Amino acid sequence: MVTALYPGSFDPITLGHMDIATRSAALFDKVYVAVVDTRSSKSIMFNTEERVALCRDALCDYPNIEVVPYTGLTVAFARKVGATVMVRGLRMGSDFEYECEMALNNQKLAPDVDTLYLMASLDHIYIKSSLIKEIAAGEGDISHLVPNKVAVALRDRYRS
Ligand code: ADP
């Protein structure tokens, strides 16, 4: 049985994140979507509980996906839940440099947890949480970029 961890901030979860999570669910026996607990960060719009709830709702049809919050080092959390693979998504070249640095550092910290990259699907390659928040702030249409509940949550956030 191979368990994978898909970590991220998911602020909020997008169709791009969902694509990576569901493709991982087809590859591995069990996938933990791990939502980093970033209480103190100013750039985070939804708190940890909200981000977890939105992820759970979006991925509820996949029995081998479990959404969990976590704190601390990602590789330490991977070991804690028995994950030997860490999944990340790659969009444009701009993701590569950051991801490369992370993967090499994690390799040193935990050689028993390997990082696997899934290329973003063509339909989702331009989807980025930060950009979605900007579009929502300008009252633009985001319904084709995020699950329904996220679109509603974003609209509510900017209305209040
Ligand atoms: P952000 O979405 O702000 O880049 P996250 O920390 O939530 O940041 O992303 C978690 C992982 O999901 C990262 O590996 C990121 O590259 C990947 N990811 C984010 N958006 C997409 C997308 N549209 N398609 C594929 N992978 C994505």
Coordinates of N, CA and C and ligand atoms in Angstrom, one line a residue:
M1 N 0.9 -1.2 0.0 CA 0.0 0.0 0.0 C 0.9 1.3 0.0
V2 N 0.7 2.1 -1.0 CA 1.5 3.4 -1.0 C 0.6 4.6 -0.7
T3 N 1.1 5.3 0.3 CA 0.3 6.5 0.8 C 1.1 7.7 0.3
A4 N 0.3 8.7 -0.2 CA 0.9 10.0 -0.7 C 0.4 11.2 0.1
L5 N 1.2 12.2 0.1 CA 0.8 13.4 0.8 C 0.8 14.5 -0.2
Y6 N -0.3 15.3 -0.3 CA -0.3 16.4 -1.3 C -0.5 17.7 -0.4
P7 N 0.7 18.3 -0.1 CA 0.6 19.5 0.8 C 0.5 20.8 0.1
G8 N -0.1 21.8 0.8 CA -0.2 23.1 0.2 C -1.0 24.1 1.1
S9 N -1.1 25.3 0.7 CA -1.9 26.2 1.5 C -3.4 26.2 1.1
F10 N -3.7 25.9 -0.1 CA -5.1 25.7 -0.6 C -5.9 26.9 -0.1
D11 N -5.5 28.1 -0.5 CA -6.2 29.3 0.0 C -6.8 30.1 -1.1
P12 N -7.9 29.7 -1.7 CA -8.6 28.5 -1.4 C -8.3 27.4 -2.5
I13 N -8.9 26.2 -2.3 CA -8.7 25.1 -3.2 C -9.3 25.6 -4.6
T14 N -8.6 25.2 -5.7 CA -9.0 25.6 -7.0 C -9.3 24.3 -7.8
L15 N -9.7 24.4 -9.0 CA -9.9 23.2 -9.9 C -8.5 22.7 -10.3
G16 N -7.5 23.5 -10.2 CA -6.1 23.0 -10.5 C -5.7 22.1 -9.4
H17 N -5.9 22.5 -8.1 CA -5.5 21.7 -7.0 C -6.3 20.4 -7.0
M18 N -7.6 20.5 -7.4 CA -8.5 19.3 -7.4 C -8.0 18.3 -8.4
D19 N -7.5 18.8 -9.6 CA -7.0 18.0 -10.6 C -5.8 17.2 -10.1
I20 N -4.9 17.8 -9.4 CA -3.7 17.1 -8.9 C -4.1 16.1 -7.9
A21 N -5.0 16.5 -7.0 CA -5.5 15.6 -5.9 C -6.2 14.3 -6.4
T22 N -7.0 14.5 -7.4 CA -7.8 13.4 -7.9 C -6.9 12.5 -8.8
R23 N -6.0 13.1 -9.6 CA -5.1 12.2 -10.3 C -4.2 11.4 -9.4
S24 N -3.8 12.0 -8.3 CA -3.0 11.3 -7.3 C -3.8 10.2 -6.7
A25 N -5.1 10.4 -6.5 CA -6.0 9.4 -5.9 C -6.1 8.2 -6.8
A26 N -5.9 8.4 -8.1 CA -5.9 7.3 -9.1 C -4.6 6.5 -9.1
L27 N -3.5 7.2 -8.6 CA -2.2 6.6 -8.6 C -1.8 5.9 -7.3
F28 N -2.4 6.4 -6.2 CA -2.0 5.8 -4.9 C -3.2 5.3 -4.1
D29 N -2.8 4.4 -3.2 CA -3.9 3.8 -2.4 C -4.6 4.8 -1.5
K30 N -3.8 5.7 -1.0 CA -4.4 6.7 0.0 C -3.7 8.0 -0.3
V31 N -4.4 9.1 -0.3 CA -3.8 10.4 -0.5 C -4.3 11.4 0.6
Y32 N -3.3 11.9 1.4 CA -3.7 13.0 2.3 C -3.5 14.3 1.7
V33 N -4.5 15.1 1.6 CA -4.4 16.5 1.2 C -4.2 17.3 2.5
A34 N -2.9 17.8 2.6 CA -2.5 18.3 3.9 C -2.5 19.9 3.8
V35 N -3.3 20.5 4.6 CA -3.5 21.9 4.5 C -2.6 22.6 5.6
V36 N -1.7 23.4 5.2 CA -0.8 23.9 6.2 C -1.5 24.9 7.0
D37 N -1.2 24.8 8.3 CA -1.9 25.7 9.3 C -1.0 27.0 9.4
T38 N -1.5 28.0 8.8 CA -0.7 29.3 8.7 C -1.5 30.4 9.3
R39 N -1.8 30.2 10.6 CA -2.6 31.2 11.3 C -2.1 32.6 11.3
S40 N -0.7 32.7 11.3 CA -0.2 34.1 11.5 C 0.1 34.8 10.2
S41 N -0.1 34.1 9.0 CA 0.3 34.8 7.8 C -0.7 35.8 7.3
K42 N -0.3 36.9 7.0 CA -1.2 38.0 6.5 C -1.7 37.8 5.1
S43 N -1.0 37.0 4.3 CA -1.4 36.8 2.9 C -2.5 35.7 2.8
I44 N -2.8 35.0 3.9 CA -3.8 34.0 3.9 C -5.2 34.6 4.1
M45 N -6.1 34.3 3.2 CA -7.5 34.8 3.3 C -8.4 34.0 4.1
F46 N -8.4 32.7 4.0 CA -9.3 31.8 4.7 C -8.5 31.1 5.8
N47 N -9.1 31.1 7.0 CA -8.3 30.4 8.1 C -8.2 28.9 7.9
T48 N -7.5 28.2 8.7 CA -7.2 26.8 8.5 C -8.5 26.0 8.4
E49 N -9.4 26.3 9.4 CA -10.6 25.5 9.4 C -11.5 25.7 8.1
E50 N -11.5 26.9 7.7 CA -12.2 27.2 6.4 C -11.6 26.5 5.2
R51 N -10.3 26.6 5.1 CA -9.6 26.0 4.0 C -9.8 24.5 4.0
V52 N -9.7 23.9 5.2 CA -9.9 22.4 5.3 C -11.3 22.1 4.9
A53 N -12.3 22.8 5.4 CA -13.7 22.5 5.1 C -14.0 22.7 3.6
L54 N -13.4 23.7 3.0 CA -13.6 23.8 1.5 C -13.0 22.7 0.7
C55 N -11.8 22.2 1.2 CA -11.1 21.1 0.5 C -12.0 19.8 0.7
R56 N -12.5 19.6 2.0 CA -13.2 18.4 2.3 C -14.5 18.3 1.4
D57 N -15.1 19.5 1.3 CA -16.4 19.5 0.5 C -16.0 19.2 -1.0
A58 N -15.0 19.8 -1.5 CA -14.6 19.7 -2.9 C -14.2 18.2 -3.3
L59 N -13.6 17.5 -2.3 CA -13.1 16.2 -2.6 C -13.8 15.0 -1.9
C60 N -15.1 15.3 -1.5 CA -15.8 14.3 -0.7 C -16.2 13.1 -1.5
D61 N -16.1 13.2 -2.8 CA -16.5 12.0 -3.7 C -15.4 11.0 -3.8
Y62 N -14.2 11.3 -3.2 CA -13.0 10.4 -3.4 C -12.7 9.7 -2.1
P63 N -13.1 8.4 -2.0 CA -13.0 7.8 -0.7 C -11.5 7.6 -0.2
N64 N -10.6 7.6 -1.1 CA -9.2 7.4 -0.7 C -8.4 8.7 -0.5
I65 N -9.2 9.8 -0.5 CA -8.6 11.1 -0.2 C -9.1 11.6 1.2
E66 N -8.1 12.0 2.0 CA -8.4 12.5 3.4 C -7.8 13.9 3.5
V67 N -8.6 14.9 3.9 CA -8.1 16.2 4.1 C -7.7 16.5 5.5
V68 N -6.5 16.9 5.8 CA -6.1 17.1 7.2 C -5.2 18.4 7.3
P69 N -5.4 19.1 8.4 CA -4.5 20.2 8.7 C -3.2 19.8 9.2
Y70 N -2.1 20.5 9.1 CA -0.9 20.2 9.7 C 0.0 21.4 10.0
T71 N 0.8 21.2 11.0 CA 1.8 22.3 11.3 C 3.2 21.6 11.3
G72 N 4.2 22.5 11.2 CA 5.6 22.0 11.3 C 6.1 21.6 9.9
L73 N 7.2 20.8 10.0 CA 7.8 20.4 8.7 C 7.0 19.5 7.9
T74 N 6.8 19.7 6.6 CA 6.0 18.9 5.8 C 6.5 17.4 5.8
V75 N 7.8 17.3 5.6 CA 8.3 15.9 5.6 C 8.1 15.1 6.9
A76 N 8.1 15.9 8.0 CA 7.8 15.2 9.3 C 6.4 14.8 9.4
F77 N 5.5 15.6 8.8 CA 4.1 15.2 8.8 C 3.9 14.0 7.8
A78 N 4.6 14.0 6.7 CA 4.5 12.9 5.8 C 4.9 11.6 6.5
R79 N 6.0 11.6 7.3 CA 6.4 10.4 8.0 C 5.3 10.0 9.0
K80 N 4.8 11.0 9.7 CA 3.8 10.8 10.7 C 2.6 10.0 10.2
V81 N 2.1 10.3 9.0 CA 1.0 9.6 8.4 C 1.4 8.4 7.5
G82 N 2.7 8.2 7.5 CA 3.1 7.0 6.7 C 3.2 7.2 5.2
A83 N 3.3 8.5 4.8 CA 3.4 8.7 3.4 C 4.9 8.6 2.9
T84 N 5.1 7.9 1.8 CA 6.4 7.8 1.3 C 6.6 8.6 0.0
V85 N 5.5 9.2 -0.4 CA 5.5 10.1 -1.6 C 4.9 11.4 -1.3
M86 N 5.5 12.5 -1.8 CA 4.9 13.8 -1.6 C 4.6 14.3 -3.0
V87 N 3.3 14.6 -3.3 CA 2.9 15.0 -4.6 C 2.9 16.6 -4.7
R88 N 3.4 17.1 -5.8 CA 3.2 18.5 -6.0 C 2.8 18.7 -7.4
G89 N 2.2 19.9 -7.7 CA 1.8 20.2 -9.1 C 2.8 21.2 -9.7
L90 N 3.0 21.1 -11.0 CA 3.9 22.0 -11.7 C 3.1 22.7 -12.8
R91 N 3.1 24.0 -12.7 CA 2.5 24.8 -13.8 C 3.6 25.3 -14.8
M92 N 3.8 26.6 -14.8 CA 4.8 27.1 -15.7 C 6.2 27.0 -15.1
G93 N 7.2 27.4 -15.9 CA 8.6 27.3 -15.4 C 8.8 28.0 -14.1
S94 N 7.9 29.0 -13.8 CA 8.1 29.8 -12.6 C 7.9 28.9 -11.3
D95 N 7.1 27.9 -11.4 CA 7.0 26.9 -10.3 C 8.3 26.2 -10.1
F96 N 9.0 25.9 -11.2 CA 10.1 25.0 -11.1 C 11.2 25.3 -10.1
E97 N 11.6 26.6 -10.1 CA 12.8 27.0 -9.3 C 12.4 26.7 -7.8
Y98 N 11.3 27.2 -7.4 CA 10.8 27.0 -6.0 C 10.7 25.6 -5.6
E99 N 10.0 24.8 -6.5 CA 9.8 23.4 -6.3 C 11.1 22.6 -6.2
C100 N 12.0 23.0 -7.1 CA 13.3 22.3 -7.1 C 14.1 22.5 -5.8
E101 N 14.1 23.8 -5.3 CA 14.7 24.1 -4.0 C 14.1 23.3 -2.9
M102 N 12.7 23.2 -2.9 CA 12.0 22.5 -1.8 C 12.3 21.0 -1.9
A103 N 12.3 20.5 -3.1 CA 12.5 19.0 -3.2 C 13.9 18.6 -2.8
L104 N 14.9 19.5 -3.1 CA 16.3 19.1 -2.8 C 16.5 19.2 -1.3
N105 N 15.9 20.2 -0.7 CA 16.0 20.4 0.8 C 15.3 19.2 1.5
N106 N 14.1 18.9 1.0 CA 13.4 17.8 1.6 C 14.1 16.4 1.4
Q107 N 14.8 16.3 0.3 CA 15.5 15.1 0.1 C 16.6 14.9 1.1
K108 N 17.2 16.0 1.5 CA 18.3 15.9 2.6 C 17.6 15.6 3.9
L109 N 16.5 16.3 4.2 CA 15.9 16.1 5.5 C 15.3 14.7 5.6
A110 N 14.7 14.2 4.5 CA 14.0 12.9 4.6 C 14.1 12.1 3.3
P111 N 15.3 11.4 3.2 CA 15.5 10.7 1.9 C 14.5 9.6 1.7
D112 N 13.7 9.2 2.8 CA 12.7 8.2 2.7 C 11.4 8.7 2.1
V113 N 11.3 10.0 1.9 CA 10.0 10.6 1.3 C 10.4 11.2 0.0
D114 N 10.0 10.6 -1.1 CA 10.3 11.2 -2.4 C 9.2 12.2 -2.9
T115 N 9.7 13.2 -3.6 CA 8.7 14.1 -4.2 C 8.4 13.8 -5.6
L116 N 7.1 13.8 -6.0 CA 6.7 13.4 -7.3 C 5.9 14.6 -7.9
Y117 N 6.2 15.0 -9.1 CA 5.5 16.1 -9.7 C 4.6 15.7 -10.8
L118 N 3.4 16.2 -10.7 CA 2.4 16.0 -11.8 C 2.3 17.3 -12.5
M119 N 2.4 17.2 -13.9 CA 2.2 18.5 -14.7 C 0.8 18.9 -14.7
A120 N 0.6 20.2 -14.5 CA -0.8 20.7 -14.5 C -1.5 20.4 -15.8
S121 N -2.8 20.1 -15.8 CA -3.5 19.9 -17.0 C -3.6 21.2 -17.8
L122 N -3.7 21.1 -19.1 CA -3.8 22.3 -20.0 C -4.9 23.2 -19.5
D123 N -6.1 22.6 -19.1 CA -7.2 23.5 -18.7 C -7.0 24.2 -17.4
H124 N -6.0 23.8 -16.6 CA -5.8 24.4 -15.3 C -4.5 25.1 -15.1
I125 N -3.7 25.1 -16.1 CA -2.3 25.5 -16.0 C -2.2 27.0 -15.5
Y126 N -3.2 27.8 -15.9 CA -3.2 29.2 -15.6 C -3.9 29.5 -14.3
I127 N -4.4 28.5 -13.6 CA -5.1 28.8 -12.3 C -4.2 28.9 -11.1
K128 N -4.4 30.0 -10.4 CA -3.5 30.2 -9.2 C -4.4 30.9 -8.2
S129 N -4.3 30.4 -6.9 CA -5.2 30.9 -5.9 C -5.1 32.4 -5.7
S130 N -3.8 32.9 -5.8 CA -3.6 34.4 -5.6 C -4.4 35.2 -6.7
L131 N -4.3 34.7 -7.9 CA -4.9 35.4 -9.0 C -6.5 35.3 -8.9
I132 N -7.0 34.2 -8.4 CA -8.4 34.0 -8.3 C -8.9 35.0 -7.2
K133 N -8.2 35.2 -6.2 CA -8.6 36.2 -5.1 C -8.6 37.6 -5.7
E134 N -7.7 37.9 -6.6 CA -7.7 39.2 -7.2 C -8.9 39.4 -8.1
I135 N -9.2 38.4 -8.9 CA -10.4 38.4 -9.8 C -11.6 38.6 -9.0
A136 N -11.7 37.8 -7.9 CA -12.9 37.9 -7.1 C -13.1 39.3 -6.4
A137 N -11.9 39.8 -6.0 CA -11.9 41.2 -5.4 C -12.5 42.2 -6.4
G138 N -12.2 42.0 -7.7 CA -12.7 42.9 -8.7 C -14.1 42.5 -9.2
E139 N -14.7 41.6 -8.5 CA -16.1 41.1 -8.9 C -16.1 40.4 -10.3
G140 N -15.0 39.8 -10.7 CA -14.9 39.1 -11.9 C -15.5 37.7 -11.7
D141 N -15.8 37.0 -12.8 CA -16.3 35.6 -12.8 C -15.2 34.6 -12.5
I142 N -15.4 33.8 -11.4 CA -14.4 32.8 -11.1 C -15.0 31.4 -11.1
S143 N -16.3 31.3 -11.6 CA -17.0 30.1 -11.5 C -16.3 28.9 -12.3
H144 N -15.5 29.3 -13.3 CA -14.9 28.2 -14.1 C -13.5 27.9 -13.5
L145 N -13.1 28.5 -12.4 CA -11.8 28.3 -11.8 C -11.8 27.5 -10.5
V146 N -12.9 27.5 -9.8 CA -13.0 27.0 -8.5 C -14.3 26.2 -8.3
P147 N -14.3 25.2 -7.3 CA -15.6 24.5 -7.0 C -16.6 25.6 -6.5
N148 N -17.9 25.2 -6.7 CA -19.0 26.1 -6.4 C -18.9 26.7 -5.0
K149 N -18.7 25.9 -4.0 CA -18.7 26.4 -2.6 C -17.6 27.5 -2.4
V150 N -16.5 27.3 -3.1 CA -15.4 28.3 -3.0 C -15.8 29.6 -3.7
A151 N -16.5 29.5 -4.8 CA -16.9 30.7 -5.5 C -17.9 31.5 -4.6
V152 N -18.7 30.8 -3.9 CA -19.7 31.4 -3.0 C -18.9 32.1 -1.8
A153 N -18.0 31.3 -1.3 CA -17.2 31.8 -0.1 C -16.4 33.0 -0.5
L154 N -15.9 33.1 -1.7 CA -15.1 34.2 -2.1 C -16.0 35.4 -2.3
R155 N -17.1 35.2 -2.9 CA -18.1 36.3 -3.2 C -18.5 36.9 -1.8
D156 N -18.8 36.0 -0.9 CA -19.3 36.4 0.5 C -18.2 37.3 1.2
R157 N -16.9 36.8 1.0 CA -15.8 37.4 1.7 C -15.6 38.9 1.2
Y158 N -15.8 39.0 -0.1 CA -15.6 40.4 -0.7 C -16.8 41.3 -0.5
R159 N -17.9 40.7 -0.3 CA -19.1 41.5 -0.1 C -19.1 42.1 1.3
S160 N -18.6 41.3 2.3 CA -18.6 41.7 3.7 C -17.6 42.8 4.0
Ligands
ADP1 P1 -0.7 28.2 -4.9 O1 -2.0 27.6 -5.5 O2 -0.9 29.5 -4.3 O3 0.4 28.1 -5.9 P2 -0.5 26.0 -2.9 O4 0.5 25.9 -1.8 O5 -1.9 26.0 -2.5 O6 -0.1 27.3 -3.7 O7 -0.2 24.8 -4.0 C1 0.0 23.5 -3.6 C2 0.5 22.7 -4.8 O8 -0.5 22.7 -5.8 C3 1.8 23.2 -5.4 O9 2.6 22.2 -5.8 C4 1.3 24.0 -6.6 O10 2.3 24.1 -7.6 C5 0.1 23.1 -7.0 N1 -0.8 23.8 -7.8 C6 -1.4 25.0 -7.5 N2 -2.3 25.4 -8.5 C7 -2.2 24.4 -9.5 C8 -2.7 24.2 -10.8 N3 -3.6 25.1 -11.3 N4 -2.4 23.1 -11.5 C9 -1.5 22.2 -10.9 N5 -0.9 22.3 -9.7 C10 -1.2 23.4 -9.0

